[in-house]
PDB file of C-alpha atoms in Angstrom:
ATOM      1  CA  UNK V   1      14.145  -9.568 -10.861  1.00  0.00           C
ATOM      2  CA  UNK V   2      11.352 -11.507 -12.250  1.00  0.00           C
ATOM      3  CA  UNK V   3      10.144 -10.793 -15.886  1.00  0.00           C
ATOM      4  CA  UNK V   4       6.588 -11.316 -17.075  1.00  0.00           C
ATOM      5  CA  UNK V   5       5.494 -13.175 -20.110  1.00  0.00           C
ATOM      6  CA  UNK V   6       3.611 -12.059 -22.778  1.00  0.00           C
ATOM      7  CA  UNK V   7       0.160 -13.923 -20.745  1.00  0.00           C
ATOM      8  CA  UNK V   8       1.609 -12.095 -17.909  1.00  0.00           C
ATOM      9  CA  UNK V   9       1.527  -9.000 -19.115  1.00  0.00           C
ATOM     10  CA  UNK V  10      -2.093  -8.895 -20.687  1.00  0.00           C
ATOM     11  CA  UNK V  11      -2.886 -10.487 -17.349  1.00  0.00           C
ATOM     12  CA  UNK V  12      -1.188  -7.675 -15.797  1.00  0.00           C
ATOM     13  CA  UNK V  13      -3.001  -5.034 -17.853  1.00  0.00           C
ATOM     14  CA  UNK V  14      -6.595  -6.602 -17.779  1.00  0.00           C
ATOM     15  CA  UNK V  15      -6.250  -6.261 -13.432  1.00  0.00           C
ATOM     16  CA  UNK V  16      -5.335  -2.825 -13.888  1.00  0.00           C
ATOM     17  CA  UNK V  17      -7.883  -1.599 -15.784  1.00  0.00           C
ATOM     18  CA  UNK V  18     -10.460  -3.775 -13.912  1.00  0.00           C
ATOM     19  CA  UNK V  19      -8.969  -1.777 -10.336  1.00  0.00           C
ATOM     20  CA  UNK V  20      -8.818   1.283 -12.373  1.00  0.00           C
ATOM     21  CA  UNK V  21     -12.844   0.850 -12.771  1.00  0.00           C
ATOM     22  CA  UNK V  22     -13.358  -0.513  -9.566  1.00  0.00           C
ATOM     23  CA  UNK V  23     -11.558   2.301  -7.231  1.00  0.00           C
ATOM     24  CA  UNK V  24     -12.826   4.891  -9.152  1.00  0.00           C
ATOM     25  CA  UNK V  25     -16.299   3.375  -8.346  1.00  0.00           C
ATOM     26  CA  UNK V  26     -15.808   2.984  -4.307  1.00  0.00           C
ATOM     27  CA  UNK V  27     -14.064   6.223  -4.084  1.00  0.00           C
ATOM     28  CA  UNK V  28     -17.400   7.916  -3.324  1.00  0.00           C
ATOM     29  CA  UNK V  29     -17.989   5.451  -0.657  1.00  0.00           C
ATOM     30  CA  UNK V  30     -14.275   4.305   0.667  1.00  0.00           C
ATOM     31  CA  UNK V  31     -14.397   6.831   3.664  1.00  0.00           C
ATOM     32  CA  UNK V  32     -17.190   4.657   5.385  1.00  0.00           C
ATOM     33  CA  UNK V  33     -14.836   2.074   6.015  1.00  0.00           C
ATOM     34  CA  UNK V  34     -11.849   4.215   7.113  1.00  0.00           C
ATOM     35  CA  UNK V  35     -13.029   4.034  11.287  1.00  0.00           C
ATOM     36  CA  UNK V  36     -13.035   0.285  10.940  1.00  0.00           C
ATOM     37  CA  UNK V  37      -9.275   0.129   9.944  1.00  0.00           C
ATOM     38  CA  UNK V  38      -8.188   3.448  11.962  1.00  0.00           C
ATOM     39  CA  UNK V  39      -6.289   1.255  15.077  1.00  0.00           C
ATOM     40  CA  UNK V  40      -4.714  -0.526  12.826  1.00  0.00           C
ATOM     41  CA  UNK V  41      -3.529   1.753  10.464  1.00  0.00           C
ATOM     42  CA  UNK V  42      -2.556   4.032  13.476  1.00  0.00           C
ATOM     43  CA  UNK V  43      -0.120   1.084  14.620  1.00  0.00           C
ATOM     44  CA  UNK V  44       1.031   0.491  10.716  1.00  0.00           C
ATOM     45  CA  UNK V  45       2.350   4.050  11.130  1.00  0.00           C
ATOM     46  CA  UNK V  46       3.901   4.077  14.513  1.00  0.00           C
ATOM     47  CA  UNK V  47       5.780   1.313  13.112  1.00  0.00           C
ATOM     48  CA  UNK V  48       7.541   4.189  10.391  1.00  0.00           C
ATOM     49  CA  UNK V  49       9.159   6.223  13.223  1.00  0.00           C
ATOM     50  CA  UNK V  50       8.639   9.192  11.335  1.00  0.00           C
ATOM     51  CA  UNK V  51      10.937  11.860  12.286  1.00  0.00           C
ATOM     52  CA  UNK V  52      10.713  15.639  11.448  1.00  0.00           C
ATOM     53  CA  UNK V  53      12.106  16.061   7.737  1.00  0.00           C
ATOM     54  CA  UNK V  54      11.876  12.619   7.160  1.00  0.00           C
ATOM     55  CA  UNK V  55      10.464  12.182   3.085  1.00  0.00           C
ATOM     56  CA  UNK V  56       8.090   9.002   3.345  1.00  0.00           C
ATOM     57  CA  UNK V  57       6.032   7.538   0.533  1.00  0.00           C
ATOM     58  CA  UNK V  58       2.723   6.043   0.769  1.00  0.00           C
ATOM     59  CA  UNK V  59       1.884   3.866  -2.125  1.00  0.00           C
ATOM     60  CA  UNK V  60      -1.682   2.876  -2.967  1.00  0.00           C
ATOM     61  CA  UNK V  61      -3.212   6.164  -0.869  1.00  0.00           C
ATOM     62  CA  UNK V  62      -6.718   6.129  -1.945  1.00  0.00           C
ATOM     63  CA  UNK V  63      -8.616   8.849  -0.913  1.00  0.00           C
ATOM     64  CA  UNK V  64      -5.667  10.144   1.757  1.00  0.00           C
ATOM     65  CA  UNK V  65      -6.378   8.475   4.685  1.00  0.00           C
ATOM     66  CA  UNK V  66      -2.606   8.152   6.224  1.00  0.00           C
ATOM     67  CA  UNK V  67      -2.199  11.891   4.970  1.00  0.00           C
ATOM     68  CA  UNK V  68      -2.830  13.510   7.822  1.00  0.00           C
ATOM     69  CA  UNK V  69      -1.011  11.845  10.462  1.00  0.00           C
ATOM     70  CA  UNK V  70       2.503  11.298   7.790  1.00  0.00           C
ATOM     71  CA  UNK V  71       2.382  15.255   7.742  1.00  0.00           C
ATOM     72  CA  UNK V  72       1.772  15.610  10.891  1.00  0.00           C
ATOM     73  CA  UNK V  73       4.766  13.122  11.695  1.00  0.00           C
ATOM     74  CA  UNK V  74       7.186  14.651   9.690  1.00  0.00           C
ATOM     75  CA  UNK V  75       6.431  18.168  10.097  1.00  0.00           C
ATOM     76  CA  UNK V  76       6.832  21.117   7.585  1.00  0.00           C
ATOM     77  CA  UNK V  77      10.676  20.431   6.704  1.00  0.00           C
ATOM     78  CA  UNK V  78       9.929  16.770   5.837  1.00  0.00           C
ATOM     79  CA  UNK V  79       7.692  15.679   2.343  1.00  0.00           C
ATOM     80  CA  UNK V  80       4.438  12.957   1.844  1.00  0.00           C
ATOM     81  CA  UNK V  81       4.709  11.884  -1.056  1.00  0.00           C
ATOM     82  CA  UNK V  82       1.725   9.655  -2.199  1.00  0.00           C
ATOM     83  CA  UNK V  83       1.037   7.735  -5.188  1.00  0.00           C
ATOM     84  CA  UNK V  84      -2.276   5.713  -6.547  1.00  0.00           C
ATOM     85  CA  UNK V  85      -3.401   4.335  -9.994  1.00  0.00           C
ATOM     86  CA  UNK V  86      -6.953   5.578  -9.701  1.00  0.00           C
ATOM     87  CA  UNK V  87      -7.602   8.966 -11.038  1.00  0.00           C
ATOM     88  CA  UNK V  88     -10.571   9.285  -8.802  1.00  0.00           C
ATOM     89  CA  UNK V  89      -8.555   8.515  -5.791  1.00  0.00           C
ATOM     90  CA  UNK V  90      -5.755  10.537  -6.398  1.00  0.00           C
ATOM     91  CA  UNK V  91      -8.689  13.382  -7.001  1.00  0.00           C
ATOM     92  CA  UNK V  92      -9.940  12.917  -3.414  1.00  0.00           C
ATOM     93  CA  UNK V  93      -6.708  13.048  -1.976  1.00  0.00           C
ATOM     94  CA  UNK V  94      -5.280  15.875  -3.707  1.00  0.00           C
ATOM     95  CA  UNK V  95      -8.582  17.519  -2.522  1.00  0.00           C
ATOM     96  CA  UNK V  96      -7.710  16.258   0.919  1.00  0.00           C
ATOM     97  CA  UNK V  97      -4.335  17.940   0.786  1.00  0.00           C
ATOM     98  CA  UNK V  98      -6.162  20.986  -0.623  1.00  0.00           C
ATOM     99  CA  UNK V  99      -8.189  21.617   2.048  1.00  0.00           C
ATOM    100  CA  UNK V 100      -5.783  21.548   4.656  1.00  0.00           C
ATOM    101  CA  UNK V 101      -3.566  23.934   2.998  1.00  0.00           C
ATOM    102  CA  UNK V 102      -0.345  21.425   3.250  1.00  0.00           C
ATOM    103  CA  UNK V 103       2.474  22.605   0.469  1.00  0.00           C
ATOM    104  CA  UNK V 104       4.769  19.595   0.636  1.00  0.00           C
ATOM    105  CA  UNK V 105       2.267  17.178   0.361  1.00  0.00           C
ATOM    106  CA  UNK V 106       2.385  15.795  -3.418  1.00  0.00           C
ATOM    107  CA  UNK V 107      -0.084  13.629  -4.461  1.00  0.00           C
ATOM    108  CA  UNK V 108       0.641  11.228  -7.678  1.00  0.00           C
ATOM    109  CA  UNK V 109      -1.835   9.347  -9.726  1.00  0.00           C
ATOM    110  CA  UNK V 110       0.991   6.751 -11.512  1.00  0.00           C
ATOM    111  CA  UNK V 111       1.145   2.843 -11.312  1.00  0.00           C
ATOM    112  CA  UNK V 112       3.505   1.615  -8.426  1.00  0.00           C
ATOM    113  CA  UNK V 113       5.283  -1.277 -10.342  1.00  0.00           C
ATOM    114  CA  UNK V 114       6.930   1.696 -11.929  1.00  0.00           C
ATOM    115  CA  UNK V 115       6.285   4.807 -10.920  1.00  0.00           C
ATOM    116  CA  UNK V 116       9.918   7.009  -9.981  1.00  0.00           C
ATOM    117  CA  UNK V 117      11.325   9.436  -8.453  1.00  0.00           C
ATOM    118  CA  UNK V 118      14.720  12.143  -8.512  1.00  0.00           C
ATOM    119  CA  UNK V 119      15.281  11.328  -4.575  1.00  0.00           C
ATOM    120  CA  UNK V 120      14.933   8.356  -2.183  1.00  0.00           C
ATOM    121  CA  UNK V 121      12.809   8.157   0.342  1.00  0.00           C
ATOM    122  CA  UNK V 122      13.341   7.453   4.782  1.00  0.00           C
ATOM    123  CA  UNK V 123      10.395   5.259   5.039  1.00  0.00           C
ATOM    124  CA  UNK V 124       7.465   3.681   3.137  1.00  0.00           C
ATOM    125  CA  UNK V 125       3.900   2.341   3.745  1.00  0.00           C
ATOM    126  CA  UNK V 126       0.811   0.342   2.019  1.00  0.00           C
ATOM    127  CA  UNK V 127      -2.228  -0.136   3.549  1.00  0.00           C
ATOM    128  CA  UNK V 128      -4.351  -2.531   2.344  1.00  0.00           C
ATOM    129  CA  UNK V 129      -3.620  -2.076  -1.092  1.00  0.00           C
ATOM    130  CA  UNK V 130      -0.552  -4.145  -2.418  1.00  0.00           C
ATOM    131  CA  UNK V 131      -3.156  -7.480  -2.684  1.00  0.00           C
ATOM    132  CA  UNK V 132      -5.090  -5.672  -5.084  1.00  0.00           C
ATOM    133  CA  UNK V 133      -1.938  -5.024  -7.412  1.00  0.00           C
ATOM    134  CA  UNK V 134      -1.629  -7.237 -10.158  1.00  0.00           C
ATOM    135  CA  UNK V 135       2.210  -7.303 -10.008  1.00  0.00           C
ATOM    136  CA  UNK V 136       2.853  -7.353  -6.338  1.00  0.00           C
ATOM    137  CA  UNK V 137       6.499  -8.268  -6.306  1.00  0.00           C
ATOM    138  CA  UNK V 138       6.954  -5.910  -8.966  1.00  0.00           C
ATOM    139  CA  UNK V 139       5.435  -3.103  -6.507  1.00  0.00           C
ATOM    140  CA  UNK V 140       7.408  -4.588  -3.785  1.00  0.00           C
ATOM    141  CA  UNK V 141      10.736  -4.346  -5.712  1.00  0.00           C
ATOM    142  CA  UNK V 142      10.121  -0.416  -6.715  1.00  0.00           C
ATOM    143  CA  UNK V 143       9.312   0.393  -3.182  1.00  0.00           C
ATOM    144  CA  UNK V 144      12.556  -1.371  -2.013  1.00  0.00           C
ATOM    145  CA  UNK V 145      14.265   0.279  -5.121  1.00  0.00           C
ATOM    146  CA  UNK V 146      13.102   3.558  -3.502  1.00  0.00           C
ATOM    147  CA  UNK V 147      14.184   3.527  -0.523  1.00  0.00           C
ATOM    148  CA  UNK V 148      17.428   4.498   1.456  1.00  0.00           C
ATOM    149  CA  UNK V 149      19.581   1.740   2.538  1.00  0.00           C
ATOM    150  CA  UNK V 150      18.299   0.484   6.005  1.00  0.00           C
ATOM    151  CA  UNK V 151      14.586   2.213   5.661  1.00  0.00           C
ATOM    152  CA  UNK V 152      11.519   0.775   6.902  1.00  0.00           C
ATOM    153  CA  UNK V 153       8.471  -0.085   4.412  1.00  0.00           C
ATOM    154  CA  UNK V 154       5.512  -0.751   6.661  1.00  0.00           C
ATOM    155  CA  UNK V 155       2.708  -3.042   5.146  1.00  0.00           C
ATOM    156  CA  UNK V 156      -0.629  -3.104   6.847  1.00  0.00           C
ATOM    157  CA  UNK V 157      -2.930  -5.705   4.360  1.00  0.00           C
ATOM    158  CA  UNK V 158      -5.450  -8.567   4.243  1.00  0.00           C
ATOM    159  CA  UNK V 159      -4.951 -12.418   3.285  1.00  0.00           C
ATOM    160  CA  UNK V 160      -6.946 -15.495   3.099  1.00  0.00           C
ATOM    161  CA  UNK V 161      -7.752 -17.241   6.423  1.00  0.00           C
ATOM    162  CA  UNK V 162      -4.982 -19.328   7.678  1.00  0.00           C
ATOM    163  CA  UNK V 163      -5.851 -22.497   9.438  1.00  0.00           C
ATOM    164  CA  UNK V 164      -8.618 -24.410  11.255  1.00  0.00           C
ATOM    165  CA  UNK V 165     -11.799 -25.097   9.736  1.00  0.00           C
ATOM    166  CA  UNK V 166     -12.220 -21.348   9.098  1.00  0.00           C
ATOM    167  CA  UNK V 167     -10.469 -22.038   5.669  1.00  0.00           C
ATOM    168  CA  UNK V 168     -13.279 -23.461   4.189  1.00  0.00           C
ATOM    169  CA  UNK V 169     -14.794 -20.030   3.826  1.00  0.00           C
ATOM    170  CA  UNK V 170     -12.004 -18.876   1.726  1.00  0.00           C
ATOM    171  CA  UNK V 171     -13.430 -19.509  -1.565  1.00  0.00           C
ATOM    172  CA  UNK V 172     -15.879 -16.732  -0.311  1.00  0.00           C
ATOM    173  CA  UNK V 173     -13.940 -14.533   1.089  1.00  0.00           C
ATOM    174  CA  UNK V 174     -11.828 -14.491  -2.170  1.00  0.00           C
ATOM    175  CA  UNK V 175     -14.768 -13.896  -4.269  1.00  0.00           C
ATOM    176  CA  UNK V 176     -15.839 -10.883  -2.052  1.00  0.00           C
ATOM    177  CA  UNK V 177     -13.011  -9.586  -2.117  1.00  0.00           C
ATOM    178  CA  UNK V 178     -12.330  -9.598  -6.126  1.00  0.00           C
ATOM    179  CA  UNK V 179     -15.585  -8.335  -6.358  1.00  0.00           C
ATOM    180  CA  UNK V 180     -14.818  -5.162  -3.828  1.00  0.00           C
ATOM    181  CA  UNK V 181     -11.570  -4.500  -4.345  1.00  0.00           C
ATOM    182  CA  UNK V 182     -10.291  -6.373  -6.999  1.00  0.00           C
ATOM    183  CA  UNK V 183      -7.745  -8.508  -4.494  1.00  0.00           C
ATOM    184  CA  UNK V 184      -5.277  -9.856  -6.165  1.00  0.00           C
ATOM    185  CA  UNK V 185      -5.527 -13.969  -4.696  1.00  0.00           C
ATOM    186  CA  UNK V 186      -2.421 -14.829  -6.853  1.00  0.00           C
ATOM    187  CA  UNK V 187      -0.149 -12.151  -5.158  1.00  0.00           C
ATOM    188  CA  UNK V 188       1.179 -13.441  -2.328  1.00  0.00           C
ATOM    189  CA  UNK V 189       2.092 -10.167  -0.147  1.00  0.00           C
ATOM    190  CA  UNK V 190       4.364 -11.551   2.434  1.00  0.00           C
ATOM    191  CA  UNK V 191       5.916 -13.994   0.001  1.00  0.00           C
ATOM    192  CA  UNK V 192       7.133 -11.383  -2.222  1.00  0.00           C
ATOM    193  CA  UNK V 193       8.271  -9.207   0.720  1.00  0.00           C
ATOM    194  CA  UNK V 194      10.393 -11.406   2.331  1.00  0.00           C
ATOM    195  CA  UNK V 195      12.023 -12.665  -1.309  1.00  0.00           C
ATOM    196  CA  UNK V 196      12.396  -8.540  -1.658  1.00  0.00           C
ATOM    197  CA  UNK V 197      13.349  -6.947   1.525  1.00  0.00           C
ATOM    198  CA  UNK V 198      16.948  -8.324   2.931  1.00  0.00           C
ATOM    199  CA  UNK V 199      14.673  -8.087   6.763  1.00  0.00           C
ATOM    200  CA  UNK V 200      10.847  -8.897   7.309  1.00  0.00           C
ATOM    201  CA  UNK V 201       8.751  -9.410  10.557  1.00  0.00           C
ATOM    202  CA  UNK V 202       5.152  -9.824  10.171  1.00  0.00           C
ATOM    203  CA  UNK V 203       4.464  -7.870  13.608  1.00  0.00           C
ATOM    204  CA  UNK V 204       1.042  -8.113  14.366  1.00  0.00           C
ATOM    205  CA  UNK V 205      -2.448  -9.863  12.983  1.00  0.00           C
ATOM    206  CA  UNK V 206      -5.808  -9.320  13.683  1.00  0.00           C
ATOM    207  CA  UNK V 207      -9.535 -10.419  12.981  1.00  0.00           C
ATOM    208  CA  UNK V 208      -8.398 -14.282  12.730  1.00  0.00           C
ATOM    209  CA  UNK V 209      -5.220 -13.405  10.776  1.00  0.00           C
ATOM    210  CA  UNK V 210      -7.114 -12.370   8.078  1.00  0.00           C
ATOM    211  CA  UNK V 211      -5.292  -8.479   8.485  1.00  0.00           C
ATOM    212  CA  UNK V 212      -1.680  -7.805   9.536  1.00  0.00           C
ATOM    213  CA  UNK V 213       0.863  -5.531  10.235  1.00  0.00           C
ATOM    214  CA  UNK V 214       4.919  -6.416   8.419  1.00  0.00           C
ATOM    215  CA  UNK V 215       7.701  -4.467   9.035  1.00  0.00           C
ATOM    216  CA  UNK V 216      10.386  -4.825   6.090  1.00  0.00           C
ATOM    217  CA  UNK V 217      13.970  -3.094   5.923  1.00  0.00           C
ATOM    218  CA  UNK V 218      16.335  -2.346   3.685  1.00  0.00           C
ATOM    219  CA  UNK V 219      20.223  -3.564   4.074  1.00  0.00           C
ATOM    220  CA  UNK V 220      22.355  -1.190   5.464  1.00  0.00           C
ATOM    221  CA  UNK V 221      24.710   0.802   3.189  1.00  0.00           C
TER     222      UNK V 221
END
């Protein structure tokens, strides 16, 4: 397990309170972008194979978006449990769960490199939200930690352009995207899933390869 230094660590702190400031900024204005994403995050959660009663965990949530088709998927007997750093995101998706009435939805406003809980979960999923974490194979390693053995955690995310000439507008494209969402360029998603997860498929990509779809497993008991 890797261990951060003390540079690390205020590192580490400084991105968290900068996406801390940042979501609860966009979370007035995150929903425009939802229909843009909706395919893909549709797939993303296909890929779960949610069954009734099945306890998933949906790290990074925002405003709730995946709520309503994880409760759907696992039905009344199963549990959504979902977890984000920002207070004002966590506040629109506990008002999400509010106004549909669901009672085993729980909503959690906690850091993910950390965050715990009394019972594992069947499945997992991130969308587009573990490249803004400042400690993404620390995130990685408490999802896999969190899981039961042989579970899926499904990863739908963004990354810098990766070949032709269309890397030269990476530079950009980074700077956008600190400035939106605080993107972490130094966390390499994939990298730290496939050092994390004992299986890991990157199953689909889209716009240019910029977005993507991973499947990642635990071992088997």
């Amino acid at each position: 397990m890797h261990t951060n230094t003390e540079q690390e660590s205020e590192a580490y702190e400084d991105h968290l309170e900068r996406s801390h400031t940042q979501w609860d900024r966009w979370s007035n204005w995150y929903a425009l972008s939802e229909s843009d994403f909706e395919p893909m995050r549709e797939d993303a959660i296909d890929r779960l194979e949610l069954r009734p009663g099945d306890r998933v965990l949906d790290i990074g949530c925002g405003p709730g978006v995946n709520l309503e088709r994880l409760h759907a998927d696992v039905g009344e007997q199963g549990e959504v449990v979902a977890v984000d750093y920002s207070p004002a995101m966590a506040a629109k998706a506990r008002a999400r769960v509010d106004d549909h009435g669901w009672t085993n939805v729980d909503i959690r406003r906690a850091d993910a490199t950390t965050v715990d809980f009394d019972e594992p979960f069947d499945a997992a999923i991130a969308s587009l939200s573990m490249s803004v974490m400042p400690d993404v194979r620390a995130a990685v390693e408490n999802v896999h930690r969190l899981l039961e053995p042989g579970e899926p955690f499904v990863v739908f995310d963004i990354r810098p352009i990766q070949s032709g000439p269309g890397r030269l507008a990476n530079p950009l494209l980074w700077r956008f995207l600190r400035w939106y969402a605080n993107w972490n360029p130094n966390g390499n998603v994939l990298e730290s899933l496939s050092a994390v997860f004992e299986e890991c498929t990157v199953l689909e990509t889209y716009t240019a390869g910029t977005t993507y779809t991973a499947l990642c497993r635990t071992a088997e008991s």
